[in-house]
Amino acid sequence: MSTLHQIALTFIKSIGPITAKNLLAYCGSAENVFSASKKQLLQIPGVGNKTVDAILSTNALSRAAQELAFVEKHGIDVLFFSDEQYPRRLKNCYDAPILLYFKGQADLNQKRIISIVGTRNATDYGKNLCRQLCEVLAPYHVLIVSGLAYGIDVTTHKECIANNIATVGVLGHGLDRLYPQVHKSVSQKMVLNGGLLSEFPILTNPDRQNFPQRNRIIAGLADATIVVEASIKGGALITAEIANSYNKDVYAFPGRTNDVFSEGCNFLIKTNRAGLINNAQDLIYYLGWYDEVPENKKPVQVNLQLNLTANEQKVIDVLKNGQLSIDEIAISMNIPQSKLAIVILTLEMQGLIISLPGKVYKLV
C-alpha cells in the first residue's frame, strides 16, 4: 500500500469520506484510483463526471508528498482506513475519515475508551466533576478523549495527566500547529502517554467549520460520550447528537435549572438523548465495568456497623455467598417478593448492592 497515494486521496476536491470509501471498494487501493481511466471511474456507482474530472486533473500527489515529508520528519503515524491500527470503533461510523494523523503513544483500540466534552466556560462544579471522574476511572485503564479546547476539554486532559490516564486530544487543524496555543505545554505532556489526533493535513487553520467536523471523531472513537457541563448551544451538544446518531451511549451530569452551563445537560436528559449520571460509579455501572475489579483496587467491604434493618441484613448475608436472582433471595429469606423489592431498593440506594441484568443482585 502506498502511503503517498492514500494521503493524496484526501486532497482531491469534492471527495469526502463516503465517496472515497466507495472508490476504494471498487478500485481496490488508493494507487488504483489514480491509475484508473475515466471510463473505469465512471462505471463506479455514485461517481459522476465532476468527481472523475477532479481525480484526473488533481495535483494531489505533489501536495501529498509535502505532507508525507512532514509526518516522517516529526514521527507522526498515518492511519489509513484499512490499517489494523485505525480505530475500530470509529471505522464503524459511516462518515469516518479515511485517514488520520496521530502523534502519541495511546492505543486507539484500547478496551475502554470514553469521551468527555463540555462548555468552554467551565465552572468549579464542572471542573470538580472532571477531577472526580478521572480519579475514580484511573484504575480501570481507560483512554479518555476530548478536544483540547478551553474549559471542560483541557480540564479533562489535565486531570488525566495528573492521574496517569492516557488521554487523546482531537484537533480541528493540522498537527503542524496548536490551537489554542496556550495549551501547548499540556499537549506536550499528552503525547508522552496519550496523543494528538487529526484528520486535517498541515497548513489547515483552526477555522470555525472544522470543529463540528472533528466532533464526530470524538464521538466515534469512544464507547460512550459524557457531557459534563454544556449550554444549550455549542459543540458539546453537537458531539452528543453525533454520538446518538452512531448508536453510542451518551451520559450527562444534571445541573441547576437556572444554570446556563447546565441547560444543555438538562436538555439532553429531559429529551432522553442522554442517561443521567451523578458520579463515576454510575458510569461504571452503566458501562458494565462493575464485574471487573481493576488492579490495585480492593473490593468495597460491607460496613457491618451500618444501621440496617433485620431484612436488609438478611439480604446482605444471603448475597455474601454470591450473586442471586430476586426469586432466589426471596426463597432463601422466605419473604414475599413485593416486600423484598423495597428492601433491595433501599440497599441499592445505600450503594451496598447492585443490580445485574435479569434482576440478579450482588454485593458491591
mmCIF file of C-alpha atoms in Angstrom:
data_model
loop_
_atom_site.group_PDB
_atom_site.id
_atom_site.type_symbol
_atom_site.label_atom_id
_atom_site.label_comp_id
_atom_site.label_asym_id
_atom_site.label_seq_id
_atom_site.Cartn_x
_atom_site.Cartn_y
_atom_site.Cartn_z
ATOM 1 C CA MET A 1 0.000 0.000 0.000
ATOM 2 C CA SER A 2 1.336 3.448 -0.934
ATOM 3 C CA THR A 3 1.029 5.946 1.892
ATOM 4 C CA LEU A 4 1.653 8.702 -0.635
ATOM 5 C CA HIS A 5 -1.429 7.734 -2.659
ATOM 6 C CA GLN A 6 -3.512 7.226 0.476
ATOM 7 C CA ILE A 7 -2.720 10.766 1.613
ATOM 8 C CA ALA A 8 -3.261 12.098 -1.893
ATOM 9 C CA LEU A 9 -6.784 10.683 -1.977
ATOM 10 C CA THR A 10 -7.753 13.067 0.850
ATOM 11 C CA PHE A 11 -6.536 16.072 -1.160
ATOM 12 C CA ILE A 12 -8.896 15.583 -4.090
ATOM 13 C CA LYS A 13 -11.564 18.257 -4.053
ATOM 14 C CA SER A 14 -15.211 17.150 -3.913
ATOM 15 C CA ILE A 15 -14.292 13.725 -2.494
ATOM 16 C CA GLY A 16 -15.396 13.161 1.077
ATOM 17 C CA PRO A 17 -15.086 10.062 3.279
ATOM 18 C CA ILE A 18 -18.123 8.267 1.840
ATOM 19 C CA THR A 19 -17.138 8.765 -1.800
ATOM 20 C CA ALA A 20 -13.527 7.869 -1.002
ATOM 21 C CA LYS A 21 -14.590 4.566 0.554
ATOM 22 C CA ASN A 22 -16.748 3.852 -2.484
ATOM 23 C CA LEU A 23 -13.783 4.449 -4.789
ATOM 24 C CA LEU A 24 -11.559 2.205 -2.679
ATOM 25 C CA ALA A 25 -14.161 -0.559 -2.628
ATOM 26 C CA TYR A 26 -14.323 -0.669 -6.448
ATOM 27 C CA CYS A 27 -10.699 0.135 -7.273
ATOM 28 C CA GLY A 28 -9.103 -1.942 -4.518
ATOM 29 C CA SER A 29 -6.470 0.597 -3.455
ATOM 30 C CA ALA A 30 -5.607 4.280 -3.483
ATOM 31 C CA GLU A 31 -2.994 3.678 -6.206
ATOM 32 C CA ASN A 32 -5.639 2.127 -8.447
ATOM 33 C CA VAL A 33 -7.890 5.162 -8.016
ATOM 34 C CA PHE A 34 -5.189 7.379 -9.514
ATOM 35 C CA SER A 35 -4.304 4.951 -12.319
ATOM 36 C CA ALA A 36 -7.893 4.220 -13.373
ATOM 37 C CA SER A 37 -9.172 5.605 -16.672
ATOM 38 C CA LYS A 38 -12.115 7.947 -16.997
ATOM 39 C CA LYS A 39 -14.224 5.133 -18.409
ATOM 40 C CA GLN A 40 -13.404 2.851 -15.488
ATOM 41 C CA LEU A 41 -14.150 5.544 -12.921
ATOM 42 C CA LEU A 42 -17.497 6.446 -14.486
ATOM 43 C CA GLN A 43 -18.613 2.826 -14.133
ATOM 44 C CA ILE A 44 -18.480 3.157 -10.339
ATOM 45 C CA PRO A 45 -21.969 3.795 -8.875
ATOM 46 C CA GLY A 46 -22.303 7.255 -7.404
ATOM 47 C CA VAL A 47 -19.256 8.626 -9.218
ATOM 48 C CA GLY A 48 -20.061 11.273 -11.828
ATOM 49 C CA ASN A 49 -18.171 13.462 -14.245
ATOM 50 C CA LYS A 50 -17.384 16.121 -11.637
ATOM 51 C CA THR A 51 -15.677 13.626 -9.358
ATOM 52 C CA VAL A 52 -13.828 11.942 -12.222
ATOM 53 C CA ASP A 53 -12.578 15.261 -13.560
ATOM 54 C CA ALA A 54 -11.358 16.165 -10.066
ATOM 55 C CA ILE A 55 -9.388 12.906 -9.860
ATOM 56 C CA LEU A 56 -7.845 13.203 -13.318
ATOM 57 C CA SER A 57 -6.855 16.857 -13.010
ATOM 58 C CA THR A 58 -5.688 16.942 -9.416
ATOM 59 C CA ASN A 59 -2.250 17.920 -8.116
ATOM 60 C CA ALA A 60 -2.942 15.835 -5.007
ATOM 61 C CA LEU A 61 0.179 13.698 -5.332
ATOM 62 C CA SER A 62 2.516 16.686 -5.090
ATOM 63 C CA ARG A 63 0.646 18.021 -2.059
ATOM 64 C CA ALA A 64 0.722 14.545 -0.519
ATOM 65 C CA ALA A 65 4.500 14.393 -0.967
ATOM 66 C CA GLN A 66 4.822 17.549 1.147
ATOM 67 C CA GLU A 67 2.553 16.063 3.799
ATOM 68 C CA LEU A 68 4.438 12.750 3.827
ATOM 69 C CA ALA A 69 7.763 14.527 4.292
ATOM 70 C CA PHE A 70 6.353 16.407 7.288
ATOM 71 C CA VAL A 71 4.889 13.371 9.054
ATOM 72 C CA GLU A 72 8.055 11.330 8.544
ATOM 73 C CA LYS A 73 10.212 14.145 9.914
ATOM 74 C CA HIS A 74 8.050 14.609 13.021
ATOM 75 C CA GLY A 75 7.278 10.976 13.854
ATOM 76 C CA ILE A 76 3.568 11.207 13.052
ATOM 77 C CA ASP A 77 1.646 7.999 12.308
ATOM 78 C CA VAL A 78 -0.596 7.923 9.246
ATOM 79 C CA LEU A 79 -3.589 5.684 9.957
ATOM 80 C CA PHE A 80 -5.450 4.636 6.829
ATOM 81 C CA PHE A 81 -8.964 3.211 6.941
ATOM 82 C CA SER A 82 -7.783 -0.302 6.087
ATOM 83 C CA ASP A 83 -4.923 -0.346 8.625
ATOM 84 C CA GLU A 84 -5.129 -2.564 11.684
ATOM 85 C CA GLN A 85 -4.167 0.399 13.887
ATOM 86 C CA TYR A 86 -7.073 2.520 12.635
ATOM 87 C CA PRO A 87 -9.638 2.967 15.468
ATOM 88 C CA ARG A 88 -12.151 0.154 15.071
ATOM 89 C CA ARG A 89 -14.940 1.962 16.884
ATOM 90 C CA LEU A 90 -14.595 4.932 14.554
ATOM 91 C CA LYS A 91 -14.372 2.696 11.482
ATOM 92 C CA ASN A 92 -17.926 1.512 12.178
ATOM 93 C CA CYS A 93 -19.234 5.082 11.728
ATOM 94 C CA TYR A 94 -20.493 5.710 8.200
ATOM 95 C CA ASP A 95 -18.736 9.083 7.781
ATOM 96 C CA ALA A 96 -15.437 8.196 9.455
ATOM 97 C CA PRO A 97 -12.417 9.820 7.775
ATOM 98 C CA ILE A 98 -10.387 7.502 5.556
ATOM 99 C CA LEU A 99 -7.141 8.782 7.033
ATOM 100 C CA LEU A 100 -5.962 10.110 10.405
ATOM 101 C CA TYR A 101 -2.729 11.705 11.583
ATOM 102 C CA PHE A 102 -1.647 10.639 15.069
ATOM 103 C CA LYS A 103 1.250 11.651 17.259
ATOM 104 C CA GLY A 104 1.463 9.822 20.568
ATOM 105 C CA GLN A 105 1.630 6.534 22.416
ATOM 106 C CA ALA A 106 -2.018 5.634 23.097
ATOM 107 C CA ASP A 107 -3.728 2.536 21.767
ATOM 108 C CA LEU A 108 -6.727 3.882 19.853
ATOM 109 C CA ASN A 109 -8.285 0.409 20.071
ATOM 110 C CA GLN A 110 -7.931 0.157 23.842
ATOM 111 C CA LYS A 111 -10.522 -1.943 25.648
ATOM 112 C CA ARG A 112 -12.148 1.019 27.405
ATOM 113 C CA ILE A 113 -12.458 4.422 25.751
ATOM 114 C CA ILE A 114 -14.724 7.303 26.732
ATOM 115 C CA SER A 115 -15.079 10.869 25.505
ATOM 116 C CA ILE A 116 -15.634 13.782 27.851
ATOM 117 C CA VAL A 117 -16.932 17.068 26.461
ATOM 118 C CA GLY A 118 -18.424 20.268 27.766
ATOM 119 C CA THR A 119 -18.537 24.024 27.810
ATOM 120 C CA ARG A 120 -15.563 26.285 27.197
ATOM 121 C CA ASN A 121 -16.731 28.296 30.224
ATOM 122 C CA ALA A 122 -16.308 25.602 32.844
ATOM 123 C CA THR A 123 -17.394 26.395 36.383
ATOM 124 C CA ASP A 124 -15.906 24.990 39.581
ATOM 125 C CA TYR A 125 -18.773 22.481 39.557
ATOM 126 C CA GLY A 126 -17.744 21.151 36.152
ATOM 127 C CA LYS A 127 -14.036 21.123 36.960
ATOM 128 C CA ASN A 128 -14.686 19.161 40.152
ATOM 129 C CA LEU A 129 -16.738 16.612 38.207
ATOM 130 C CA CYS A 130 -13.828 16.142 35.773
ATOM 131 C CA ARG A 131 -11.440 15.609 38.665
ATOM 132 C CA GLN A 132 -13.706 13.101 40.398
ATOM 133 C CA LEU A 133 -14.307 11.196 37.158
ATOM 134 C CA CYS A 134 -10.607 10.847 36.438
ATOM 135 C CA GLU A 135 -9.699 9.877 39.999
ATOM 136 C CA VAL A 136 -12.247 7.044 40.042
ATOM 137 C CA LEU A 137 -11.628 5.859 36.462
ATOM 138 C CA ALA A 138 -7.828 5.807 36.748
ATOM 139 C CA PRO A 139 -7.539 2.151 37.913
ATOM 140 C CA TYR A 140 -9.734 0.950 35.027
ATOM 141 C CA HIS A 141 -7.041 1.543 32.347
ATOM 142 C CA VAL A 142 -9.350 3.784 30.361
ATOM 143 C CA LEU A 143 -8.405 6.037 27.453
ATOM 144 C CA ILE A 144 -10.146 9.422 27.679
ATOM 145 C CA VAL A 145 -10.751 11.516 24.559
ATOM 146 C CA SER A 146 -11.583 15.217 24.355
ATOM 147 C CA GLY A 147 -10.960 18.228 22.128
ATOM 148 C CA LEU A 148 -8.185 20.208 23.879
ATOM 149 C CA ALA A 149 -10.393 23.319 23.852
ATOM 150 C CA TYR A 150 -10.817 25.757 26.719
ATOM 151 C CA GLY A 151 -12.947 24.740 29.687
ATOM 152 C CA ILE A 152 -14.050 21.150 30.244
ATOM 153 C CA ASP A 153 -11.824 19.752 27.474
ATOM 154 C CA VAL A 154 -8.480 20.972 28.772
ATOM 155 C CA THR A 155 -9.549 20.370 32.392
ATOM 156 C CA THR A 156 -10.191 16.742 31.464
ATOM 157 C CA HIS A 157 -6.784 16.403 29.796
ATOM 158 C CA LYS A 158 -5.025 17.960 32.794
ATOM 159 C CA GLU A 159 -6.807 15.647 35.255
ATOM 160 C CA CYS A 160 -5.888 12.660 33.093
ATOM 161 C CA ILE A 161 -2.231 13.682 33.219
ATOM 162 C CA ALA A 162 -2.442 14.112 36.999
ATOM 163 C CA ASN A 163 -3.931 10.610 37.360
ATOM 164 C CA ASN A 164 -1.677 8.937 34.774
ATOM 165 C CA ILE A 165 -4.588 8.246 32.411
ATOM 166 C CA ALA A 166 -3.906 8.070 28.682
ATOM 167 C CA THR A 167 -5.699 10.963 27.001
ATOM 168 C CA VAL A 168 -6.066 11.938 23.347
ATOM 169 C CA GLY A 169 -6.947 15.382 22.025
ATOM 170 C CA VAL A 170 -8.769 15.526 18.691
ATOM 171 C CA LEU A 171 -7.822 18.697 16.831
ATOM 172 C CA GLY A 172 -9.635 20.887 14.328
ATOM 173 C CA HIS A 173 -6.458 21.668 12.382
ATOM 174 C CA GLY A 174 -3.216 20.055 11.218
ATOM 175 C CA LEU A 175 -0.506 18.759 13.527
ATOM 176 C CA ASP A 176 1.886 21.496 12.436
ATOM 177 C CA ARG A 177 0.223 23.923 14.862
ATOM 178 C CA LEU A 178 -1.810 24.017 18.061
ATOM 179 C CA TYR A 179 -4.975 25.905 18.914
ATOM 180 C CA PRO A 180 -5.307 27.366 21.425
ATOM 181 C CA GLN A 181 -1.554 27.953 21.713
ATOM 182 C CA VAL A 182 -1.842 28.395 25.487
ATOM 183 C CA HIS A 183 -2.427 24.624 25.758
ATOM 184 C CA LYS A 184 0.899 23.724 24.166
ATOM 185 C CA SER A 185 2.507 22.548 27.423
ATOM 186 C CA VAL A 186 -0.490 20.315 28.136
ATOM 187 C CA SER A 187 -0.343 18.841 24.630
ATOM 188 C CA GLN A 188 3.362 18.037 25.021
ATOM 189 C CA LYS A 189 2.596 16.017 28.164
ATOM 190 C CA MET A 190 -0.324 14.294 26.445
ATOM 191 C CA VAL A 191 1.899 12.981 23.654
ATOM 192 C CA LEU A 192 4.013 11.065 26.192
ATOM 193 C CA ASN A 193 1.099 8.898 27.376
ATOM 194 C CA GLY A 194 -1.825 9.686 25.095
ATOM 195 C CA GLY A 195 -1.590 11.719 21.937
ATOM 196 C CA LEU A 196 -2.911 14.234 19.430
ATOM 197 C CA LEU A 197 -5.166 13.150 16.577
ATOM 198 C CA SER A 198 -6.447 14.933 13.476
ATOM 199 C CA GLU A 199 -7.906 14.207 10.073
ATOM 200 C CA PHE A 200 -6.619 17.568 8.803
ATOM 201 C CA PRO A 201 -3.305 17.938 6.956
ATOM 202 C CA ILE A 202 -0.653 20.527 7.700
ATOM 203 C CA LEU A 203 -1.376 24.161 6.780
ATOM 204 C CA THR A 204 -5.012 23.698 7.864
ATOM 205 C CA ASN A 205 -6.083 26.628 10.018
ATOM 206 C CA PRO A 206 -8.348 26.168 13.056
ATOM 207 C CA ASP A 207 -11.353 27.510 11.170
ATOM 208 C CA ARG A 208 -14.788 27.516 12.790
ATOM 209 C CA GLN A 209 -16.282 24.865 10.493
ATOM 210 C CA ASN A 210 -13.539 22.358 11.342
ATOM 211 C CA PHE A 211 -14.608 21.866 14.936
ATOM 212 C CA PRO A 212 -18.104 20.408 14.380
ATOM 213 C CA GLN A 213 -16.412 18.118 11.832
ATOM 214 C CA ARG A 214 -13.803 16.928 14.330
ATOM 215 C CA ASN A 215 -16.567 16.308 16.909
ATOM 216 C CA ARG A 216 -17.664 13.216 15.001
ATOM 217 C CA ILE A 217 -14.222 11.734 15.655
ATOM 218 C CA ILE A 218 -14.503 12.485 19.379
ATOM 219 C CA ALA A 219 -17.864 10.701 19.427
ATOM 220 C CA GLY A 220 -16.828 7.848 17.138
ATOM 221 C CA LEU A 221 -13.634 6.907 18.964
ATOM 222 C CA ALA A 222 -15.365 6.096 22.244
ATOM 223 C CA ASP A 223 -17.740 3.595 23.782
ATOM 224 C CA ALA A 224 -19.614 6.464 25.402
ATOM 225 C CA THR A 225 -19.658 10.262 25.441
ATOM 226 C CA ILE A 226 -20.016 12.076 28.762
ATOM 227 C CA VAL A 227 -21.261 15.669 28.798
ATOM 228 C CA VAL A 228 -20.084 17.377 31.983
ATOM 229 C CA GLU A 229 -21.350 20.936 31.542
ATOM 230 C CA ALA A 230 -22.905 22.437 28.429
ATOM 231 C CA SER A 231 -25.038 25.354 27.392
ATOM 232 C CA ILE A 232 -27.973 24.791 25.091
ATOM 233 C CA LYS A 233 -25.843 25.795 22.086
ATOM 234 C CA GLY A 234 -22.317 24.624 21.484
ATOM 235 C CA GLY A 235 -20.002 21.858 20.418
ATOM 236 C CA ALA A 236 -20.752 19.547 23.343
ATOM 237 C CA LEU A 237 -24.384 19.096 22.291
ATOM 238 C CA ILE A 238 -23.285 18.582 18.690
ATOM 239 C CA THR A 239 -20.942 15.815 19.845
ATOM 240 C CA ALA A 240 -23.730 14.232 21.905
ATOM 241 C CA GLU A 241 -26.106 14.337 18.941
ATOM 242 C CA ILE A 242 -23.492 12.730 16.687
ATOM 243 C CA ALA A 243 -22.836 10.019 19.277
ATOM 244 C CA ASN A 244 -26.566 9.279 19.380
ATOM 245 C CA SER A 245 -26.638 9.029 15.577
ATOM 246 C CA TYR A 246 -23.861 6.416 15.848
ATOM 247 C CA ASN A 247 -25.924 4.474 18.421
ATOM 248 C CA LYS A 248 -23.297 5.228 21.060
ATOM 249 C CA ASP A 249 -24.096 5.704 24.729
ATOM 250 C CA VAL A 250 -24.376 9.293 25.934
ATOM 251 C CA TYR A 251 -24.446 10.358 29.593
ATOM 252 C CA ALA A 252 -24.765 13.769 31.196
ATOM 253 C CA PHE A 253 -24.415 15.280 34.642
ATOM 254 C CA PRO A 254 -27.521 17.220 35.708
ATOM 255 C CA GLY A 255 -27.235 20.804 36.908
ATOM 256 C CA ARG A 256 -29.324 23.503 38.499
ATOM 257 C CA THR A 257 -32.331 24.569 36.435
ATOM 258 C CA ASN A 258 -31.216 28.214 36.340
ATOM 259 C CA ASP A 259 -27.582 27.499 35.450
ATOM 260 C CA VAL A 260 -26.900 28.430 31.823
ATOM 261 C CA PHE A 261 -23.970 26.000 31.651
ATOM 262 C CA SER A 262 -26.167 23.084 32.696
ATOM 263 C CA GLU A 263 -29.043 23.842 30.327
ATOM 264 C CA GLY A 264 -27.572 21.605 27.664
ATOM 265 C CA CYS A 265 -27.072 18.661 30.021
ATOM 266 C CA ASN A 266 -30.565 19.009 31.470
ATOM 267 C CA PHE A 267 -31.995 19.198 27.943
ATOM 268 C CA LEU A 268 -30.183 16.006 26.889
ATOM 269 C CA ILE A 269 -31.520 14.175 29.927
ATOM 270 C CA LYS A 270 -35.056 15.560 29.619
ATOM 271 C CA THR A 271 -35.329 14.550 25.960
ATOM 272 C CA ASN A 272 -33.846 11.067 26.547
ATOM 273 C CA ARG A 273 -30.758 11.904 24.498
ATOM 274 C CA ALA A 274 -28.515 11.130 27.486
ATOM 275 C CA GLY A 275 -28.626 8.977 30.585
ATOM 276 C CA LEU A 276 -28.353 10.770 33.909
ATOM 277 C CA ILE A 277 -25.219 10.138 35.960
ATOM 278 C CA ASN A 278 -24.344 11.638 39.327
ATOM 279 C CA ASN A 279 -20.834 10.261 39.675
ATOM 280 C CA ALA A 280 -18.213 7.989 38.150
ATOM 281 C CA GLN A 281 -19.713 4.937 39.865
ATOM 282 C CA ASP A 282 -22.900 5.469 37.861
ATOM 283 C CA LEU A 283 -20.859 5.461 34.670
ATOM 284 C CA ILE A 284 -19.020 2.282 35.672
ATOM 285 C CA TYR A 285 -22.356 0.631 36.350
ATOM 286 C CA TYR A 286 -23.948 1.658 33.045
ATOM 287 C CA LEU A 287 -20.911 0.603 31.022
ATOM 288 C CA GLY A 288 -20.797 -2.795 32.706
ATOM 289 C CA TRP A 289 -17.352 -2.419 34.240
ATOM 290 C CA TYR A 290 -18.527 -3.308 37.763
ATOM 291 C CA ASP A 291 -17.696 -7.018 37.406
ATOM 292 C CA GLU A 292 -14.049 -6.316 36.656
ATOM 293 C CA VAL A 293 -12.161 -5.147 39.732
ATOM 294 C CA PRO A 294 -9.191 -3.148 38.434
ATOM 295 C CA GLU A 295 -5.660 -3.703 39.646
ATOM 296 C CA ASN A 296 -4.735 -2.029 42.923
ATOM 297 C CA LYS A 297 -8.418 -1.506 43.708
ATOM 298 C CA LYS A 298 -9.695 -3.501 46.655
ATOM 299 C CA PRO A 299 -13.322 -4.606 46.663
ATOM 300 C CA VAL A 300 -15.521 -2.497 48.896
ATOM 301 C CA GLN A 301 -16.383 -4.349 52.069
ATOM 302 C CA VAL A 302 -19.841 -4.010 53.558
ATOM 303 C CA ASN A 303 -19.737 -1.927 56.700
ATOM 304 C CA LEU A 304 -21.445 -4.088 59.300
ATOM 305 C CA GLN A 305 -21.795 -1.085 61.587
ATOM 306 C CA LEU A 306 -24.460 0.418 59.316
ATOM 307 C CA ASN A 307 -27.870 0.796 60.870
ATOM 308 C CA LEU A 308 -29.566 -1.910 58.808
ATOM 309 C CA THR A 309 -32.994 -3.386 59.389
ATOM 310 C CA ALA A 310 -33.278 -7.104 60.050
ATOM 311 C CA ASN A 311 -34.389 -7.839 56.477
ATOM 312 C CA GLU A 312 -31.662 -5.620 54.995
ATOM 313 C CA GLN A 313 -29.038 -7.503 56.982
ATOM 314 C CA LYS A 314 -30.517 -10.830 55.848
ATOM 315 C CA VAL A 315 -30.184 -9.791 52.186
ATOM 316 C CA ILE A 316 -26.550 -8.823 52.813
ATOM 317 C CA ASP A 317 -25.885 -12.175 54.487
ATOM 318 C CA VAL A 318 -27.534 -14.129 51.660
ATOM 319 C CA LEU A 319 -25.534 -12.300 48.988
ATOM 320 C CA LYS A 320 -22.232 -12.989 50.746
ATOM 321 C CA ASN A 321 -22.351 -16.412 49.075
ATOM 322 C CA GLY A 322 -22.516 -14.869 45.596
ATOM 323 C CA GLN A 323 -24.909 -13.148 43.228
ATOM 324 C CA LEU A 324 -28.540 -14.304 43.264
ATOM 325 C CA SER A 325 -31.763 -13.528 41.459
ATOM 326 C CA ILE A 326 -34.588 -11.840 43.310
ATOM 327 C CA ASP A 327 -36.505 -15.144 43.229
ATOM 328 C CA GLU A 328 -33.612 -16.979 44.889
ATOM 329 C CA ILE A 329 -33.248 -14.289 47.548
ATOM 330 C CA ALA A 330 -36.994 -14.376 48.281
ATOM 331 C CA ILE A 331 -36.956 -18.177 48.630
ATOM 332 C CA SER A 332 -33.872 -18.111 50.847
ATOM 333 C CA MET A 333 -35.393 -15.495 53.128
ATOM 334 C CA ASN A 334 -38.947 -16.844 52.933
ATOM 335 C CA ILE A 335 -40.269 -13.363 52.176
ATOM 336 C CA PRO A 336 -42.753 -12.158 49.511
ATOM 337 C CA GLN A 337 -41.137 -10.503 46.502
ATOM 338 C CA SER A 338 -43.327 -7.434 46.934
ATOM 339 C CA LYS A 339 -41.823 -6.840 50.377
ATOM 340 C CA LEU A 340 -38.317 -7.840 49.289
ATOM 341 C CA ALA A 341 -38.338 -5.327 46.408
ATOM 342 C CA ILE A 342 -38.491 -2.413 48.879
ATOM 343 C CA VAL A 343 -35.600 -3.849 50.902
ATOM 344 C CA ILE A 344 -33.469 -4.316 47.774
ATOM 345 C CA LEU A 345 -34.225 -0.791 46.555
ATOM 346 C CA THR A 346 -33.095 0.637 49.910
ATOM 347 C CA LEU A 347 -29.836 -1.323 49.781
ATOM 348 C CA GLU A 348 -29.209 -0.181 46.197
ATOM 349 C CA MET A 349 -29.722 3.447 47.183
ATOM 350 C CA GLN A 350 -27.200 2.983 50.012
ATOM 351 C CA GLY A 351 -24.693 1.640 47.494
ATOM 352 C CA LEU A 352 -24.425 -1.754 49.220
ATOM 353 C CA ILE A 353 -25.706 -3.929 46.365
ATOM 354 C CA ILE A 354 -26.008 -3.529 42.613
ATOM 355 C CA SER A 355 -28.459 -4.870 40.087
ATOM 356 C CA LEU A 356 -27.265 -7.014 37.192
ATOM 357 C CA PRO A 357 -29.250 -7.955 34.068
ATOM 358 C CA GLY A 358 -32.130 -10.339 34.704
ATOM 359 C CA LYS A 359 -32.963 -8.990 38.190
ATOM 360 C CA VAL A 360 -29.822 -10.523 39.628
ATOM 361 C CA TYR A 361 -28.114 -8.817 42.579
ATOM 362 C CA LYS A 362 -24.663 -8.836 44.121
ATOM 363 C CA LEU A 363 -22.773 -7.086 46.885
ATOM 364 C CA VAL A 364 -20.694 -4.087 45.882
#
